[in-house]
PDB file of C-alpha atoms in Angstrom:
ATOM      1  CA  UNK A 498       0.023  -0.009   0.000  1.00 62.00           C
ATOM      2  CA  UNK A 499       2.890   2.266   1.100  1.00 61.00           C
ATOM      3  CA  UNK A 500       4.666   1.796  -2.344  1.00 68.00           C
ATOM      4  CA  UNK A 501       1.081   2.403  -4.058  1.00 61.00           C
ATOM      5  CA  UNK A 502       1.094   5.819  -2.401  1.00 62.00           C
ATOM      6  CA  UNK A 503       4.580   6.870  -3.619  1.00 65.00           C
ATOM      7  CA  UNK A 504       3.859   5.763  -7.343  1.00 63.00           C
ATOM      8  CA  UNK A 505       0.619   8.182  -6.915  1.00 65.00           C
ATOM      9  CA  UNK A 506       2.702  10.861  -5.405  1.00 87.00           C
ATOM     10  CA  UNK A 507       5.695  10.498  -7.831  1.00 93.00           C
ATOM     11  CA  UNK A 508       3.405  10.911 -10.685  1.00 95.00           C
ATOM     12  CA  UNK A 509       1.620  14.047  -9.444  1.00 96.00           C
ATOM     13  CA  UNK A 510       5.042  15.520  -8.527  1.00 96.00           C
ATOM     14  CA  UNK A 511       6.592  14.598 -11.818  1.00 97.00           C
ATOM     15  CA  UNK A 512       3.596  16.071 -13.799  1.00 98.00           C
ATOM     16  CA  UNK A 513       3.927  19.363 -11.875  1.00 98.00           C
ATOM     17  CA  UNK A 514       7.774  19.457 -12.388  1.00 98.00           C
ATOM     18  CA  UNK A 515       7.467  18.689 -16.104  1.00 98.00           C
ATOM     19  CA  UNK A 516       4.889  21.294 -16.498  1.00 98.00           C
ATOM     20  CA  UNK A 517       7.186  24.043 -14.871  1.00 98.00           C
ATOM     21  CA  UNK A 518      10.346  22.552 -16.712  1.00 97.00           C
ATOM     22  CA  UNK A 519       8.057  23.176 -20.218  1.00 97.00           C
ATOM     23  CA  UNK A 520       7.707  26.766 -18.856  1.00 96.00           C
ATOM     24  CA  UNK A 521       3.825  26.205 -17.707  1.00 98.00           C
ATOM     25  CA  UNK A 522       3.360  27.459 -14.024  1.00 98.00           C
ATOM     26  CA  UNK A 523      -0.117  27.019 -12.126  1.00 98.00           C
ATOM     27  CA  UNK A 524      -0.873  30.895 -12.373  1.00 98.00           C
ATOM     28  CA  UNK A 525      -0.444  30.634 -16.140  1.00 98.00           C
ATOM     29  CA  UNK A 526      -3.315  27.977 -16.330  1.00 98.00           C
ATOM     30  CA  UNK A 527      -5.292  30.119 -13.708  1.00 98.00           C
ATOM     31  CA  UNK A 528      -5.150  32.855 -16.053  1.00 98.00           C
ATOM     32  CA  UNK A 529      -6.919  30.757 -18.439  1.00 98.00           C
ATOM     33  CA  UNK A 530      -9.241  29.924 -16.009  1.00 98.00           C
ATOM     34  CA  UNK A 531     -10.032  33.473 -15.195  1.00 98.00           C
ATOM     35  CA  UNK A 532     -10.385  34.478 -18.855  1.00 97.00           C
ATOM     36  CA  UNK A 533     -12.796  31.864 -19.302  1.00 96.00           C
ATOM     37  CA  UNK A 534     -14.996  32.456 -16.225  1.00 95.00           C
ATOM     38  CA  UNK A 535     -14.559  36.032 -15.479  1.00 94.00           C
ATOM     39  CA  UNK A 536     -17.732  37.312 -17.349  1.00 93.00           C
ATOM     40  CA  UNK A 537     -19.767  34.906 -15.645  1.00 91.00           C
ATOM     41  CA  UNK A 538     -18.513  35.672 -12.078  1.00 90.00           C
ATOM     42  CA  UNK A 539     -17.781  39.068 -11.228  1.00 89.00           C
ATOM     43  CA  UNK A 540     -16.207  38.769  -8.131  1.00 93.00           C
ATOM     44  CA  UNK A 541     -13.911  36.406  -9.665  1.00 95.00           C
ATOM     45  CA  UNK A 542     -10.429  36.014  -7.441  1.00 96.00           C
ATOM     46  CA  UNK A 543      -7.561  34.366  -9.048  1.00 98.00           C
ATOM     47  CA  UNK A 544      -6.948  32.630  -5.901  1.00 97.00           C
ATOM     48  CA  UNK A 545     -10.112  30.604  -6.897  1.00 96.00           C
ATOM     49  CA  UNK A 546      -9.007  29.816 -10.283  1.00 98.00           C
ATOM     50  CA  UNK A 547      -5.441  28.517  -8.630  1.00 98.00           C
ATOM     51  CA  UNK A 548      -7.271  26.360  -6.278  1.00 97.00           C
ATOM     52  CA  UNK A 549      -9.620  24.820  -9.086  1.00 97.00           C
ATOM     53  CA  UNK A 550      -6.064  23.966 -11.405  1.00 98.00           C
ATOM     54  CA  UNK A 551      -4.812  22.636  -8.472  1.00 97.00           C
ATOM     55  CA  UNK A 552      -7.703  20.287  -7.497  1.00 97.00           C
ATOM     56  CA  UNK A 553      -7.639  19.378 -11.550  1.00 97.00           C
ATOM     57  CA  UNK A 554      -3.945  18.791 -11.459  1.00 97.00           C
ATOM     58  CA  UNK A 555      -4.435  16.416  -8.514  1.00 96.00           C
ATOM     59  CA  UNK A 556      -6.406  14.042 -10.441  1.00 96.00           C
ATOM     60  CA  UNK A 557      -4.491  10.832 -12.001  1.00 95.00           C
ATOM     61  CA  UNK A 558      -6.019  10.706 -15.235  1.00 95.00           C
ATOM     62  CA  UNK A 559      -4.728  14.431 -15.486  1.00 98.00           C
ATOM     63  CA  UNK A 560      -1.527  13.364 -14.301  1.00 98.00           C
ATOM     64  CA  UNK A 561      -1.120  10.474 -16.745  1.00 97.00           C
ATOM     65  CA  UNK A 562      -2.169  13.006 -19.971  1.00 98.00           C
ATOM     66  CA  UNK A 563       0.292  15.363 -18.773  1.00 98.00           C
ATOM     67  CA  UNK A 564       3.286  12.583 -18.865  1.00 98.00           C
ATOM     68  CA  UNK A 565       2.337  11.203 -21.698  1.00 98.00           C
ATOM     69  CA  UNK A 566       1.856  14.405 -23.574  1.00 98.00           C
ATOM     70  CA  UNK A 567       5.133  15.935 -22.628  1.00 98.00           C
ATOM     71  CA  UNK A 568       6.813  12.714 -23.270  1.00 98.00           C
ATOM     72  CA  UNK A 569       5.511  12.598 -26.709  1.00 98.00           C
ATOM     73  CA  UNK A 570       6.789  16.140 -27.445  1.00 98.00           C
ATOM     74  CA  UNK A 571      10.354  15.645 -26.105  1.00 98.00           C
ATOM     75  CA  UNK A 572      10.724  12.399 -28.065  1.00 98.00           C
ATOM     76  CA  UNK A 573       9.345  14.495 -31.295  1.00 97.00           C
ATOM     77  CA  UNK A 574      12.148  17.211 -30.207  1.00 96.00           C
ATOM     78  CA  UNK A 575      14.804  14.608 -30.266  1.00 97.00           C
ATOM     79  CA  UNK A 576      13.943  13.074 -33.258  1.00 97.00           C
ATOM     80  CA  UNK A 577      13.247   9.548 -31.657  1.00 98.00           C
ATOM     81  CA  UNK A 578      10.162   9.026 -33.548  1.00 98.00           C
ATOM     82  CA  UNK A 579       9.385   6.883 -36.128  1.00 98.00           C
ATOM     83  CA  UNK A 580       8.056   8.393 -39.497  1.00 98.00           C
ATOM     84  CA  UNK A 581       5.654   9.721 -40.371  1.00 97.00           C
ATOM     85  CA  UNK A 582       5.152  10.161 -36.608  1.00 97.00           C
ATOM     86  CA  UNK A 583       7.916  12.144 -36.110  1.00 98.00           C
ATOM     87  CA  UNK A 584       6.910  14.845 -38.888  1.00 97.00           C
ATOM     88  CA  UNK A 585       3.537  14.754 -37.828  1.00 97.00           C
ATOM     89  CA  UNK A 586       4.048  15.693 -34.301  1.00 97.00           C
ATOM     90  CA  UNK A 587       7.052  17.695 -34.897  1.00 94.00           C
ATOM     91  CA  UNK A 588       4.989  20.008 -37.121  1.00 94.00           C
ATOM     92  CA  UNK A 589       1.607  19.571 -35.442  1.00 94.00           C
ATOM     93  CA  UNK A 590      -0.029  18.742 -38.357  1.00 94.00           C
ATOM     94  CA  UNK A 591      -3.639  20.257 -38.735  1.00 91.00           C
ATOM     95  CA  UNK A 592      -5.353  16.862 -39.243  1.00 94.00           C
ATOM     96  CA  UNK A 593      -3.514  14.896 -36.573  1.00 96.00           C
ATOM     97  CA  UNK A 594      -5.984  14.863 -33.740  1.00 95.00           C
ATOM     98  CA  UNK A 595      -4.731  12.396 -31.488  1.00 97.00           C
ATOM     99  CA  UNK A 596      -3.328  15.423 -29.284  1.00 97.00           C
ATOM    100  CA  UNK A 597      -7.067  16.956 -28.860  1.00 96.00           C
ATOM    101  CA  UNK A 598      -8.032  13.382 -27.974  1.00 96.00           C
ATOM    102  CA  UNK A 599      -5.763  13.217 -24.993  1.00 97.00           C
ATOM    103  CA  UNK A 600      -6.793  16.586 -24.025  1.00 97.00           C
ATOM    104  CA  UNK A 601     -10.594  15.397 -23.844  1.00 96.00           C
ATOM    105  CA  UNK A 602      -9.513  12.887 -21.876  1.00 95.00           C
ATOM    106  CA  UNK A 603      -8.886  15.718 -19.227  1.00 97.00           C
ATOM    107  CA  UNK A 604     -11.783  17.702 -20.207  1.00 95.00           C
ATOM    108  CA  UNK A 605     -14.327  15.135 -19.874  1.00 91.00           C
ATOM    109  CA  UNK A 606     -13.611  14.677 -16.179  1.00 90.00           C
ATOM    110  CA  UNK A 607     -16.403  17.794 -15.540  1.00 86.00           C
ATOM    111  CA  UNK A 608     -18.607  17.340 -18.068  1.00 84.00           C
ATOM    112  CA  UNK A 609     -20.226  19.022 -21.453  1.00 87.00           C
ATOM    113  CA  UNK A 610     -19.159  22.339 -20.490  1.00 88.00           C
ATOM    114  CA  UNK A 611     -15.228  21.545 -20.305  1.00 90.00           C
ATOM    115  CA  UNK A 612     -15.807  20.499 -24.195  1.00 92.00           C
ATOM    116  CA  UNK A 613     -17.059  24.108 -24.797  1.00 93.00           C
ATOM    117  CA  UNK A 614     -14.706  26.013 -22.907  1.00 94.00           C
ATOM    118  CA  UNK A 615     -11.941  23.976 -24.039  1.00 96.00           C
ATOM    119  CA  UNK A 616     -12.602  24.695 -28.154  1.00 95.00           C
ATOM    120  CA  UNK A 617     -13.123  28.248 -26.888  1.00 96.00           C
ATOM    121  CA  UNK A 618      -9.588  28.555 -25.515  1.00 96.00           C
ATOM    122  CA  UNK A 619      -7.972  26.312 -28.200  1.00 95.00           C
ATOM    123  CA  UNK A 620      -9.202  28.674 -30.744  1.00 95.00           C
ATOM    124  CA  UNK A 621      -8.647  31.809 -29.065  1.00 96.00           C
ATOM    125  CA  UNK A 622      -4.884  30.917 -27.700  1.00 96.00           C
ATOM    126  CA  UNK A 623      -4.774  33.505 -25.169  1.00 97.00           C
ATOM    127  CA  UNK A 624      -1.740  33.810 -22.567  1.00 97.00           C
ATOM    128  CA  UNK A 625       0.275  30.600 -22.184  1.00 97.00           C
ATOM    129  CA  UNK A 626      -1.539  28.845 -25.148  1.00 97.00           C
ATOM    130  CA  UNK A 627      -0.239  31.616 -27.760  1.00 96.00           C
ATOM    131  CA  UNK A 628       3.465  31.003 -26.262  1.00 96.00           C
ATOM    132  CA  UNK A 629       3.209  27.227 -26.429  1.00 96.00           C
ATOM    133  CA  UNK A 630       1.954  27.650 -29.936  1.00 92.00           C
ATOM    134  CA  UNK A 631       4.811  29.765 -31.280  1.00 90.00           C
ATOM    135  CA  UNK A 632       7.299  27.156 -32.207  1.00 83.00           C
ATOM    136  CA  UNK A 633       9.790  29.669 -33.425  1.00 82.00           C
ATOM    137  CA  UNK A 634       9.948  31.485 -29.779  1.00 82.00           C
ATOM    138  CA  UNK A 635      10.124  28.613 -27.633  1.00 83.00           C
ATOM    139  CA  UNK A 636      12.030  26.268 -29.753  1.00 88.00           C
ATOM    140  CA  UNK A 637      10.247  23.560 -28.902  1.00 94.00           C
ATOM    141  CA  UNK A 638       7.525  20.984 -29.708  1.00 96.00           C
ATOM    142  CA  UNK A 639       4.401  21.479 -28.021  1.00 97.00           C
ATOM    143  CA  UNK A 640       1.955  19.461 -30.149  1.00 97.00           C
ATOM    144  CA  UNK A 641       0.558  17.624 -26.944  1.00 98.00           C
ATOM    145  CA  UNK A 642       1.548  20.444 -24.297  1.00 98.00           C
ATOM    146  CA  UNK A 643      -0.642  23.188 -25.360  1.00 97.00           C
ATOM    147  CA  UNK A 644      -3.820  21.006 -25.920  1.00 97.00           C
ATOM    148  CA  UNK A 645      -3.455  19.318 -22.377  1.00 98.00           C
ATOM    149  CA  UNK A 646      -2.579  23.177 -20.833  1.00 98.00           C
ATOM    150  CA  UNK A 647      -5.833  24.241 -22.576  1.00 98.00           C
ATOM    151  CA  UNK A 648      -7.763  21.029 -21.150  1.00 98.00           C
ATOM    152  CA  UNK A 649      -6.575  21.588 -17.788  1.00 98.00           C
ATOM    153  CA  UNK A 650      -7.788  25.334 -18.160  1.00 98.00           C
ATOM    154  CA  UNK A 651     -11.241  24.183 -19.394  1.00 97.00           C
ATOM    155  CA  UNK A 652     -11.508  21.502 -16.500  1.00 97.00           C
ATOM    156  CA  UNK A 653     -10.433  23.872 -13.958  1.00 97.00           C
ATOM    157  CA  UNK A 654     -13.094  26.299 -15.502  1.00 96.00           C
ATOM    158  CA  UNK A 655     -15.709  23.695 -15.594  1.00 94.00           C
ATOM    159  CA  UNK A 656     -15.058  22.535 -11.814  1.00 94.00           C
ATOM    160  CA  UNK A 657     -15.355  26.293 -10.935  1.00 94.00           C
ATOM    161  CA  UNK A 658     -18.756  26.715 -12.978  1.00 87.00           C
ATOM    162  CA  UNK A 659     -19.987  23.368 -11.205  1.00 79.00           C
ATOM    163  CA  UNK A 660     -19.300  24.488  -7.855  1.00 74.00           C
ATOM    164  CA  UNK A 661     -20.609  28.083  -8.727  1.00 66.00           C
ATOM    165  CA  UNK A 662     -24.077  26.639  -9.405  1.00 60.00           C
ATOM    166  CA  UNK A 663     -24.308  24.754  -6.607  1.00 56.00           C
ATOM    167  CA  UNK A 664     -23.614  27.167  -4.077  1.00 53.00           C
ATOM    168  CA  UNK A 665     -26.053  29.493  -6.048  1.00 44.00           C
ATOM    169  CA  UNK A 666     -28.766  27.055  -6.017  1.00 37.00           C
TER     170      UNK A 666
END
């Protein structure tokens, strides 16, 4: 049992560390949540956004998606994937949807509102998403990471909306 708890702790710790190493801070994701929810919650505080991001990141499914996506991005940077997958991921080919499918595994945790939040933020690409999407500026492959970060923000936004609805009822 203790070994399993250590593995769970290591998974979350590693996912958070890898996000940070790839240039993504919790506050960056919280800003996306704020962007998605500010017009619906006039008294929204950044602290609420951070708290919801933290809760989403504590989910094992989310951690697994983060680890998988970041590892694939890194392997693409190192040119360690076989063709044609190497070129597809390296160029973030528009018809390659596996990165979005991985993101949907995160978004799905908090229901259908997460899908609309994700779709909107994925198109708008505000904040850290714009940075991650700019391959020339970062010099890194973020084919999976930009979708994962958007999905975490969408899930946290959905969590916030669900909790607010329960409080208001």
